[in-house]
Coordinates of C-alpha atoms in Angstrom, one line a residue:
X28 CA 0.0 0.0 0.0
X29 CA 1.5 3.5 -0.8
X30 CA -1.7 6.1 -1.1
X31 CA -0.9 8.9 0.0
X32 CA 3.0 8.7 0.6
X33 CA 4.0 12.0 -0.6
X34 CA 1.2 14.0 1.0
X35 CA 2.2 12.4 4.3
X36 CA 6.0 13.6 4.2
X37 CA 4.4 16.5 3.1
X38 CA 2.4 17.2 6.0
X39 CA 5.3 16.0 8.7
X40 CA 3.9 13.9 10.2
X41 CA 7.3 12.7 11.6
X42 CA 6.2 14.7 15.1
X43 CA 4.5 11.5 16.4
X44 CA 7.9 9.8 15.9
X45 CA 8.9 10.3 19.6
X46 CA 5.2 8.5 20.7
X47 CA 5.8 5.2 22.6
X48 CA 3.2 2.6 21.8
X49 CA 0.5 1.4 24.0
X50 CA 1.4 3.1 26.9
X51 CA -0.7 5.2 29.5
X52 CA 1.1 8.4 28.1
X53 CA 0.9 8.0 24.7
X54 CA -0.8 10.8 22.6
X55 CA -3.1 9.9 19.7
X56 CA -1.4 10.3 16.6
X57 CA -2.3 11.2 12.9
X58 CA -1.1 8.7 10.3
X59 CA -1.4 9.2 7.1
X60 CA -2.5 6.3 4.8
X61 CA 0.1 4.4 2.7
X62 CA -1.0 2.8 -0.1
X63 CA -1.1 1.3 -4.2
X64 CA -3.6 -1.3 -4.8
X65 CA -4.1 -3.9 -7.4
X66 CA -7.5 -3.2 -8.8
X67 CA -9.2 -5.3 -11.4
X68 CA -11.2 -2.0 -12.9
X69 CA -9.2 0.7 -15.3
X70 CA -9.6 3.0 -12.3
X71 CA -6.0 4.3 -11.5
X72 CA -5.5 4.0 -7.6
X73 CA -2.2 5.9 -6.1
X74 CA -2.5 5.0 -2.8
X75 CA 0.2 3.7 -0.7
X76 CA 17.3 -8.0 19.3
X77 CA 20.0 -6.5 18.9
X78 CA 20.2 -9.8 19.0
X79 CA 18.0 -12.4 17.3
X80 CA 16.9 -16.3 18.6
X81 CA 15.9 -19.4 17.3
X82 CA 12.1 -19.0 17.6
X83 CA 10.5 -21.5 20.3
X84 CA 8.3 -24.3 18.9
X85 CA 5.2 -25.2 20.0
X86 CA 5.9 -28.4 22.0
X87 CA 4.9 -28.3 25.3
X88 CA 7.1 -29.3 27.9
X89 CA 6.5 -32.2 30.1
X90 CA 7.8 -33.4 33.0
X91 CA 8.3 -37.2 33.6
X92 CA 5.6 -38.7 36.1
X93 CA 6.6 -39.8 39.7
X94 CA 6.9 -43.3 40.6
X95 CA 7.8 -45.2 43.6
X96 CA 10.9 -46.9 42.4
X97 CA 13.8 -46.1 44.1
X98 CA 16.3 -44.2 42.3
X99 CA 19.0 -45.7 41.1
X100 CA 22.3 -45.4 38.7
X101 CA 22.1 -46.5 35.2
X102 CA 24.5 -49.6 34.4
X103 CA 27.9 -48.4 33.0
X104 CA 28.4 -49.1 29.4
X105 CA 31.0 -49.0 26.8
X106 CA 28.7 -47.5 24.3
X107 CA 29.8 -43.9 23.3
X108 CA 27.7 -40.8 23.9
X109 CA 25.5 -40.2 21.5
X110 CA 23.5 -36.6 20.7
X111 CA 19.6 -36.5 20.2
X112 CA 19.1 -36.1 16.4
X113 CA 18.1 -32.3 15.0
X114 CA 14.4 -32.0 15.3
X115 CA 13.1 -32.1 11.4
X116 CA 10.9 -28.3 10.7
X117 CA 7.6 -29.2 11.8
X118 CA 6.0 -28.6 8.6
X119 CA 8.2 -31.7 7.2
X120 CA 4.8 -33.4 8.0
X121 CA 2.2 -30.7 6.8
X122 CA 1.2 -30.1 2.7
X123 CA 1.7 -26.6 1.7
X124 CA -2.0 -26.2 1.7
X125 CA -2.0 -27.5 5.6
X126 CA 1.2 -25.4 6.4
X127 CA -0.7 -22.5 4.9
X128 CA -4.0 -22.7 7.1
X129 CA -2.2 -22.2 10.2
X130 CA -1.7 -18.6 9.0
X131 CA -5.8 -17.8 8.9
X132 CA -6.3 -15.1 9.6
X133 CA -3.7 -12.6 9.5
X134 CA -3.1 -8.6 10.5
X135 CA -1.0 -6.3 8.5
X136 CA 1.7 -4.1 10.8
X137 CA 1.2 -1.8 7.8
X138 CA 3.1 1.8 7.7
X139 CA 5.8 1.0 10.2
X140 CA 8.8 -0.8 9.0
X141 CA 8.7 0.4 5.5
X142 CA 7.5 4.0 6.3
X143 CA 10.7 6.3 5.1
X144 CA 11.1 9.9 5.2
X145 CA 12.8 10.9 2.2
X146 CA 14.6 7.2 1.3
X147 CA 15.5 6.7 4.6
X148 CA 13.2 3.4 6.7
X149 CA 12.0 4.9 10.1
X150 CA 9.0 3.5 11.7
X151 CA 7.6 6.1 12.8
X152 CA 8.3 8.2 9.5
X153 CA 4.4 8.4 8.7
X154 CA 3.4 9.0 12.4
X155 CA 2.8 5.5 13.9
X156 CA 4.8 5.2 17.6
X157 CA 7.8 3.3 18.1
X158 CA 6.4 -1.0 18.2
X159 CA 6.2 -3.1 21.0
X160 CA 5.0 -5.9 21.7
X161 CA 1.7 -5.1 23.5
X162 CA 0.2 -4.5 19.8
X163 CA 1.1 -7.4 18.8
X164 CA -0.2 -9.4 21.8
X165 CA -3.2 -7.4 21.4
X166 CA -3.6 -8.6 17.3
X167 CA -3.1 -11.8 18.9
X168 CA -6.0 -11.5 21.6
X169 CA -8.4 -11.2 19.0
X170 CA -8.4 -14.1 17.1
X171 CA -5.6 -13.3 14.2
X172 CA -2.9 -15.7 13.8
X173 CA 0.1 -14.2 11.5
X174 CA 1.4 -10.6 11.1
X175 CA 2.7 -9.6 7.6
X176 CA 5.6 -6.7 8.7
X177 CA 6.2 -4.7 5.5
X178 CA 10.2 -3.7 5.1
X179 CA 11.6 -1.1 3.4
X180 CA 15.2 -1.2 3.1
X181 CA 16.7 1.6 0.4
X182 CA 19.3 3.7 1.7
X183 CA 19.8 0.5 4.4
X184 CA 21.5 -0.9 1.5
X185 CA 25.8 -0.1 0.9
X186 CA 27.1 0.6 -2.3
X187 CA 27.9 -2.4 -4.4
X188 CA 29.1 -4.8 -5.2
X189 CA 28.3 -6.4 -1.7
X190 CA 25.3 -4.3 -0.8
X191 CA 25.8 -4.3 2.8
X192 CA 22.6 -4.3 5.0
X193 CA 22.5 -2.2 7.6
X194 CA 23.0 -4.7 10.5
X195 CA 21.0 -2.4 13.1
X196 CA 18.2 -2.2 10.8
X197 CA 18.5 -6.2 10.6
X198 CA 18.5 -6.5 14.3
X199 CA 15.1 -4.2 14.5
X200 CA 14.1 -6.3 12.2
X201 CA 14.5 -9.6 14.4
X202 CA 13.0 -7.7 17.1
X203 CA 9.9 -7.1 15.7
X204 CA 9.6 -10.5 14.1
X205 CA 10.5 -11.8 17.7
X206 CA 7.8 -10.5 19.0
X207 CA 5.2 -12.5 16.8
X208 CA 7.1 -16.0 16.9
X209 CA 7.9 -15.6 20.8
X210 CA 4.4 -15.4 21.3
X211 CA 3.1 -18.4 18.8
X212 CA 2.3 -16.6 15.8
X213 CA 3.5 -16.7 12.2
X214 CA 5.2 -13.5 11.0
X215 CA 5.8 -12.7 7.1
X216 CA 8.4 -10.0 6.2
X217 CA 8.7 -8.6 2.8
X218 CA 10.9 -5.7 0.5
X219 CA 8.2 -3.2 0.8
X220 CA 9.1 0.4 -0.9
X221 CA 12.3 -0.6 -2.6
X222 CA 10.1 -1.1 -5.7
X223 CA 7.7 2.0 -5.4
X224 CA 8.6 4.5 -8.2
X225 CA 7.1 7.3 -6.2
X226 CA 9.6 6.2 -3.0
X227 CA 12.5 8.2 -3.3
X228 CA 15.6 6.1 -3.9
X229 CA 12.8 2.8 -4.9
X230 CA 15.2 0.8 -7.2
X231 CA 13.7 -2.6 -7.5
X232 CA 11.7 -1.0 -10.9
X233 CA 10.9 -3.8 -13.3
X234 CA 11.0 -1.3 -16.0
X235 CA 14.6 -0.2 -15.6
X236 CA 17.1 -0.4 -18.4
X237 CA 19.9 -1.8 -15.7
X238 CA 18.2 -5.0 -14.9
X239 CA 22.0 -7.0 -14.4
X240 CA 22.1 -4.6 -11.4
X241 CA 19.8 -4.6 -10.4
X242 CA 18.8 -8.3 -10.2
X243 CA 22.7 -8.3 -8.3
X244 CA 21.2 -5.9 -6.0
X245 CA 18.1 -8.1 -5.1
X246 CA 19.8 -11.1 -4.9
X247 CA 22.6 -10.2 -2.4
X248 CA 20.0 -8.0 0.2
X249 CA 18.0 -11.3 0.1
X250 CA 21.3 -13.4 0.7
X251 CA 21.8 -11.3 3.8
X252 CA 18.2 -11.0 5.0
X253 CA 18.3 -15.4 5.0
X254 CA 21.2 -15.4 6.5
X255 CA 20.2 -13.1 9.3
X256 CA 17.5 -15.4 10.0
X257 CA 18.5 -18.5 9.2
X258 CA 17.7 -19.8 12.8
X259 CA 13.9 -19.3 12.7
X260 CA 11.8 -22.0 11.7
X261 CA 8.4 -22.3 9.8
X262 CA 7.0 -19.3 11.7
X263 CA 9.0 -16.7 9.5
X264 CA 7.6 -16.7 5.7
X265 CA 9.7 -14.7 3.9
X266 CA 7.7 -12.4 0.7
X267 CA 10.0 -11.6 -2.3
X268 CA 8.4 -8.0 -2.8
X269 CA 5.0 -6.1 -2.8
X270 CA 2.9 -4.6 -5.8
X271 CA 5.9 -4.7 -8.4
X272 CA 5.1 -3.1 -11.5
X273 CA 5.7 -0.4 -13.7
X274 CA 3.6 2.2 -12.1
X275 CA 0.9 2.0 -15.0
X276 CA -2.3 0.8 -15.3
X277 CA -2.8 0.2 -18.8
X278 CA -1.8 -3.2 -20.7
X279 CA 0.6 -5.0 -19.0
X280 CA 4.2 -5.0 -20.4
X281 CA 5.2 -8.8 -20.8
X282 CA 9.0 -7.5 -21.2
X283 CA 8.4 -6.3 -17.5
X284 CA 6.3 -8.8 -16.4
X285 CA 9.8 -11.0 -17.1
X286 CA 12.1 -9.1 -15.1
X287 CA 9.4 -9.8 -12.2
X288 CA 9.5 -13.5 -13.0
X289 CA 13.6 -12.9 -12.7
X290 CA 13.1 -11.7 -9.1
X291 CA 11.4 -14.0 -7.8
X292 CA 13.5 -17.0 -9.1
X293 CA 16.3 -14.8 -7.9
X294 CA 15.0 -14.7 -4.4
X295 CA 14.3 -18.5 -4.1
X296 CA 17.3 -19.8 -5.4
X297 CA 19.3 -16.9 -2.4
X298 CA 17.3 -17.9 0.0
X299 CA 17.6 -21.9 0.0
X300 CA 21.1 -21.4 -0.3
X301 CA 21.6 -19.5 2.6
X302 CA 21.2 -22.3 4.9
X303 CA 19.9 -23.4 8.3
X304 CA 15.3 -22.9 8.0
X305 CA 16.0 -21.6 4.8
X306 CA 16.5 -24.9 3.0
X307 CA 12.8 -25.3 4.0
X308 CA 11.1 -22.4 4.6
X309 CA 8.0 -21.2 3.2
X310 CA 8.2 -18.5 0.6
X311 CA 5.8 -15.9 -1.0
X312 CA 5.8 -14.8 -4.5
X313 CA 3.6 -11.8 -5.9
X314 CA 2.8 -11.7 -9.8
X315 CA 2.3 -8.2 -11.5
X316 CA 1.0 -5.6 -9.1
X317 CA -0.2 -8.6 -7.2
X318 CA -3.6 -8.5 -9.1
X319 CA -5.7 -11.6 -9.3
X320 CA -6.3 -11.3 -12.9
X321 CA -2.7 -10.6 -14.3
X322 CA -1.5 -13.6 -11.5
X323 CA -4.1 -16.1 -13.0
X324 CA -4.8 -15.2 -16.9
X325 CA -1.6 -13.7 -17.8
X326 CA -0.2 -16.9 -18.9
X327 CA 3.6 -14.3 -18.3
X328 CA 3.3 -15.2 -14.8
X329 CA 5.4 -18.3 -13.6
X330 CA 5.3 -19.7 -10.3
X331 CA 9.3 -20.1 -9.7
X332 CA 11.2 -23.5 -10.0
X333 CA 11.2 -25.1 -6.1
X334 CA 13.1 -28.0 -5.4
X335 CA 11.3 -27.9 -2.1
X336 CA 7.2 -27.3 -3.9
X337 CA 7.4 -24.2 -1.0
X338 CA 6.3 -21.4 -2.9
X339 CA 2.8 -19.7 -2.2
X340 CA 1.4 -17.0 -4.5
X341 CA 0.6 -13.9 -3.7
X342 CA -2.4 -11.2 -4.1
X343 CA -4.1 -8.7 -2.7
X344 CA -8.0 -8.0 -3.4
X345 CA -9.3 -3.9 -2.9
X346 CA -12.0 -5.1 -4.8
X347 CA -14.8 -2.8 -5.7
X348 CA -12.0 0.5 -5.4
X349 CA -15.3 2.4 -4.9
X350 CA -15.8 1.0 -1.7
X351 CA -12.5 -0.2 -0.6
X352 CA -10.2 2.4 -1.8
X353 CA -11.6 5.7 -3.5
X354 CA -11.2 9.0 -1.0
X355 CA -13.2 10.8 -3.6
X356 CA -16.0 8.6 -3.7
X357 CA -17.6 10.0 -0.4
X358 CA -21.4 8.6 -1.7
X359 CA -20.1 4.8 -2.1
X360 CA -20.5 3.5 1.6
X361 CA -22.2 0.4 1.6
X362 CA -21.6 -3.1 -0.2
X363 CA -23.6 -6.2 -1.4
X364 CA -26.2 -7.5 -4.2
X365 CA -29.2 -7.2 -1.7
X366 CA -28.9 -3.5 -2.2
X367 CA -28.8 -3.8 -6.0
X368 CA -30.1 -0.1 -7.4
X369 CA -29.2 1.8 -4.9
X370 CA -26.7 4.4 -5.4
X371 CA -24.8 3.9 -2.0
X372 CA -23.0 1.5 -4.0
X373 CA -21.1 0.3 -6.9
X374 CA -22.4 -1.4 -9.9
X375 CA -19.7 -4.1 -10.1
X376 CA -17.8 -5.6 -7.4
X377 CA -19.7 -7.5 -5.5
X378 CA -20.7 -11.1 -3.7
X379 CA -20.8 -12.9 -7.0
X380 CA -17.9 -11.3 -8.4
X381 CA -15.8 -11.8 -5.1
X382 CA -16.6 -15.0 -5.4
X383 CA -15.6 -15.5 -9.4
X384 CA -11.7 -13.9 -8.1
X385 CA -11.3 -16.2 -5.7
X386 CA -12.2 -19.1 -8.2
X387 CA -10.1 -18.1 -10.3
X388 CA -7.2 -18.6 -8.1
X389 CA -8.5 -22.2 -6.6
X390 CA -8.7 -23.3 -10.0
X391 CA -5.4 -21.9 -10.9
X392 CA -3.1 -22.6 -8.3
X393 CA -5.2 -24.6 -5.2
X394 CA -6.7 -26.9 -6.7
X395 CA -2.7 -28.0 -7.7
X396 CA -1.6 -27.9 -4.3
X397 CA 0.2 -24.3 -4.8
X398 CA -1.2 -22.1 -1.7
X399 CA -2.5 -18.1 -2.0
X400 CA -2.4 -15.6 0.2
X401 CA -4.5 -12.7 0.2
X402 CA -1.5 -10.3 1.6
X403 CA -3.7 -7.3 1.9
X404 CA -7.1 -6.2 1.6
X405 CA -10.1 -3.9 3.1
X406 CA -11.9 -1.0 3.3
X407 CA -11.7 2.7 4.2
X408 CA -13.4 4.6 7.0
X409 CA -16.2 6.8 5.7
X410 CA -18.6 6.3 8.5
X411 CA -18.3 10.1 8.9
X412 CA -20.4 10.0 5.6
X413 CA -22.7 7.0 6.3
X414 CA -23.8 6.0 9.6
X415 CA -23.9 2.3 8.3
X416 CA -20.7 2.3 6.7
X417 CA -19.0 0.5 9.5
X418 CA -21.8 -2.6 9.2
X419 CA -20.7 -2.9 5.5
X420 CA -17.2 -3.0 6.2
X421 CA -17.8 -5.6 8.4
X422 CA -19.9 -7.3 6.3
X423 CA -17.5 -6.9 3.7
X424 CA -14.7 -8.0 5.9
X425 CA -17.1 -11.5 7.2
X426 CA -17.3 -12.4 3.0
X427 CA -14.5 -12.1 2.4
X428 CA -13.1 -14.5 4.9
X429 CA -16.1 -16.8 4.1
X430 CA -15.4 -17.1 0.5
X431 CA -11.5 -17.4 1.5
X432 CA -11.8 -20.0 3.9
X433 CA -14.2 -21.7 1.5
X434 CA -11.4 -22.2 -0.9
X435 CA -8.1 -22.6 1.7
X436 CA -7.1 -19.1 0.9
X437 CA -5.6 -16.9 3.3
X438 CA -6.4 -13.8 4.1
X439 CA -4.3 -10.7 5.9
X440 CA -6.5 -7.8 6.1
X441 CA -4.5 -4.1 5.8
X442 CA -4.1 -2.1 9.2
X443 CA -1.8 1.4 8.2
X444 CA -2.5 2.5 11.9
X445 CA -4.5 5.4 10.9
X446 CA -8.3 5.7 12.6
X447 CA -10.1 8.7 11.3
X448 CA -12.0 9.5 7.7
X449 CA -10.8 7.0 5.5
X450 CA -8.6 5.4 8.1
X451 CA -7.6 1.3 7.4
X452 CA -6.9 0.3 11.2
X453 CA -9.0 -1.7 13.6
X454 CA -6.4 -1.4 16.2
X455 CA -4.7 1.7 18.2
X456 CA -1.1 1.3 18.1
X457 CA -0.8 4.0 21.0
X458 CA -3.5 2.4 23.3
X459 CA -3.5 -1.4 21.4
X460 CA -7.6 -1.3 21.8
X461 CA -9.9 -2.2 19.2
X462 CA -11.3 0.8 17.1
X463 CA -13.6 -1.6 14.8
X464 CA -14.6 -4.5 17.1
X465 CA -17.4 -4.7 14.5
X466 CA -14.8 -5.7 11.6
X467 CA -12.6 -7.9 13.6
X468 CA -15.9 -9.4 14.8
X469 CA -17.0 -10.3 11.1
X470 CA -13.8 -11.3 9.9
X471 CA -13.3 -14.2 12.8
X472 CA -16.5 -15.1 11.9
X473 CA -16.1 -15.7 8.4
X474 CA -12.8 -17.4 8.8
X475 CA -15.2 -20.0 10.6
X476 CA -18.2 -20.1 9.1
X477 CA -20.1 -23.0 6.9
X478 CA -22.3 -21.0 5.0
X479 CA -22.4 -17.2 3.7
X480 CA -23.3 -14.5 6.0
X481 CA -26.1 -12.8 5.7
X482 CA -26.2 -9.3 4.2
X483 CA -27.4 -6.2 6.0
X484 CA -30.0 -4.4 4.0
X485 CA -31.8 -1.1 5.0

């Protein structure tokens, strides 16, 4: 997501960078939205430790029972001392499609990591406070089961040709993850705004004449970012880059579309050789602009060349941008079929054509064992201009999940940390309290549902 980048450096919104989250004297703050969307419509959208540890697993420990036998000393032996085998990765035992469950449903930690001001990564750049971990335990609390942290990295990177990572910005990093797998949950980390044309500095550009470069560049910042956590096991899913494209949304350039393919088989074949988890970890590759269609009827798009079948595709779905997305379209505040005719809502966009997406992904990569996750998706706050809006969103947010879960897709909805007009949180990251019970209400109960909700009508 990057709606909206420029007008929040713009606006300096970097005052709320010395707020500490969750904590009896933090301040509200203003954040302002980040965000690009893949939208199926022509409509043009511009939106927008220090020391690490092997994560623990989930066994629980057990004590042996108490007996009456008297203790005594084992028998002396000549054998020699042998150590207890490795434990295999617990997802040695799990399909892809099983592995991929586990992460239903997740939470974006959207504008922290990859907020920059200028080309600089700061966290609290667009106005969120400083993490901790009470957010995350909060996110937690209420049902979700994986955070996807979006990264930025630019000026984090050296000169070539070793392209040094910052190694404090790799320990924040760590920390942050930490704070999800410590607690049980799955985290995803990505390269966020390295890829944004309108980031200053973004140089991940599929439409760049110095691809050798740059594919040099990608693969060596990847190398590193394995490395640094080769330790972690299945909980970490690594994401090879968000919303790459050329910045247009006219006909899709196949030449382009190539250099994406590139990337992505770049950033498998760095990360399985970086040893340690990474030789089996779970990774997650976006096609163009991670839109549905260009993903599943672009016949460009390749999933990369696995020796491990690991690889999970990935989208997003701000489908109708109407209703999901548009600032400007203050009148469109309410969703579904059972208000056909009214002109609250859009004309296109809705149950039946949710449900005709997310088909088209089942059939294309599901239904061959290849998992897809839904990496970001919701709606915008204009309650201000519709008393009802919120029950739509939630609505929206409940079909969503149903029609998902109905299919063994996964869903993580988009939370920017913003509350307000047009806001995408449900959370506080100052006070870590729901602001839209109502949404995170519908969502957990369309991840569990067996038949579809039933739609508000006036």
């Amino acid at each position: 997501m990057r709606k909206r980048i420029l007008a929040a450096l713009i606006s300096g919104v970097m005052l709320a960078a010395s707020l500490t989250a969750c904590s009896d004297s933090a301040t509200t703050s203003s954040v302002e939205e980040s965000s690009t969307v893949s939208v199926s419509s022509t409509e043009e959208s511009s939106t927008e430790s220090e020391e690490s540890s092997v994560p623990e697993t989930d066994a629980p420990e057990t004590e042996a029972p108490e007996t009456d036998a008297p203790e005594t000393d084992p028998p002396e032996t000549d054998a020699p001392e042998t150590s207890a085998p490795e434990k295999e990765p617990e997802t040695d035992t799990k399909t892809a499609l099983e592995f991929a469950q586990q992460l239903m449903p997740g939470w974006n930690l959207g504008n922290q990591l990859e907020a920059v001001s200028g080309s600089t990564p700061s966290e609290t750049a667009w106005g969120n406070p400083t993490i901790t971990e009470d957010i995350i335990l909060a996110v937690k609390d209420a049902g979700f089961k994986s955070v996807r942290i979006p990264v930025s990295y630019l000026s984090k990177i050296g000169e070539g040709p070793t392209y040094t990572v910052d190694a404090a910005w790799l320990d924040r990093i760590a920390e942050v993850v930490d704070m999800c797998v410590d607690n049980g949950m799955y985290a995803i980390i990505n390269m966020h705004g390295d890829g944004y044309h309108s980031i200053s500095g973004g140089w991940l550009l599929c439409d760049a004449d110095n691809q050798t470069e740059i594919t040099d560049k990608y693969g060596k910042v990847w190398a590193q970012i394995a490395d640094k956590f080769k330790d972690y096991d299945e909980h970490l899913i690594f994401e090879s880059m968000n919303e790459e494209f050329d910045g247009s949304y006219g006909a899709i350039n196949n030449e382009y579309y190539e250099n994406i393919n590139t990337y992505n088989q770049t950033f498998v074949d760095n990360v399985r050789a970086a040893g340690g988890y990474n030789a089996k970890r779970y990774l997650l590759c976006p096609g163009w602009n991670t839109d549905i269609n260009a993903t599943t009827e672009n016949e460009t798009f390749r999933v990369p060349e696995d020796s491990e079948g690991r690889v999970m595709v990935s989208v997003h779905y701000y489908d109708p941008y109407e209703f999901c997305l548009k600032e400007s379209a203050k009148g469109i505040v309410r969703w579904g079929e059972a208000l056909a005719g009214q002109n609250k809502k859009t004309t296109w966009g809705d149950e039946t054509y949710l449900d005709e997406q997310f088909d088209k992904l089942y059939d294309k990569f599901i239904s061959k064992g290849i998992p897809v996750i839904i990496g970001e998706y919701g709606t915008i706050d204009k309650s201000s201009f519709d008393e009802r809006n919120t029950i739509y969103r939630a609505y929206y947010a409940e079909y969503v999940n149903y029609a998902a879960s109905q299919r063994q897709i996964v869903t993580v909805m988009w939370d920017n940390g913003y509350n307000g007009v047009y806001g995408h949180a449900v959370f506080s990251r100052n006070t870590c309290e729901q602001t839209q019970p109502e949404i995170i209400a519908g969502i957990m109960r369309g991840v569990n549902a067996d038949s579809a909700p039933k739609a508000p009508t006036d």
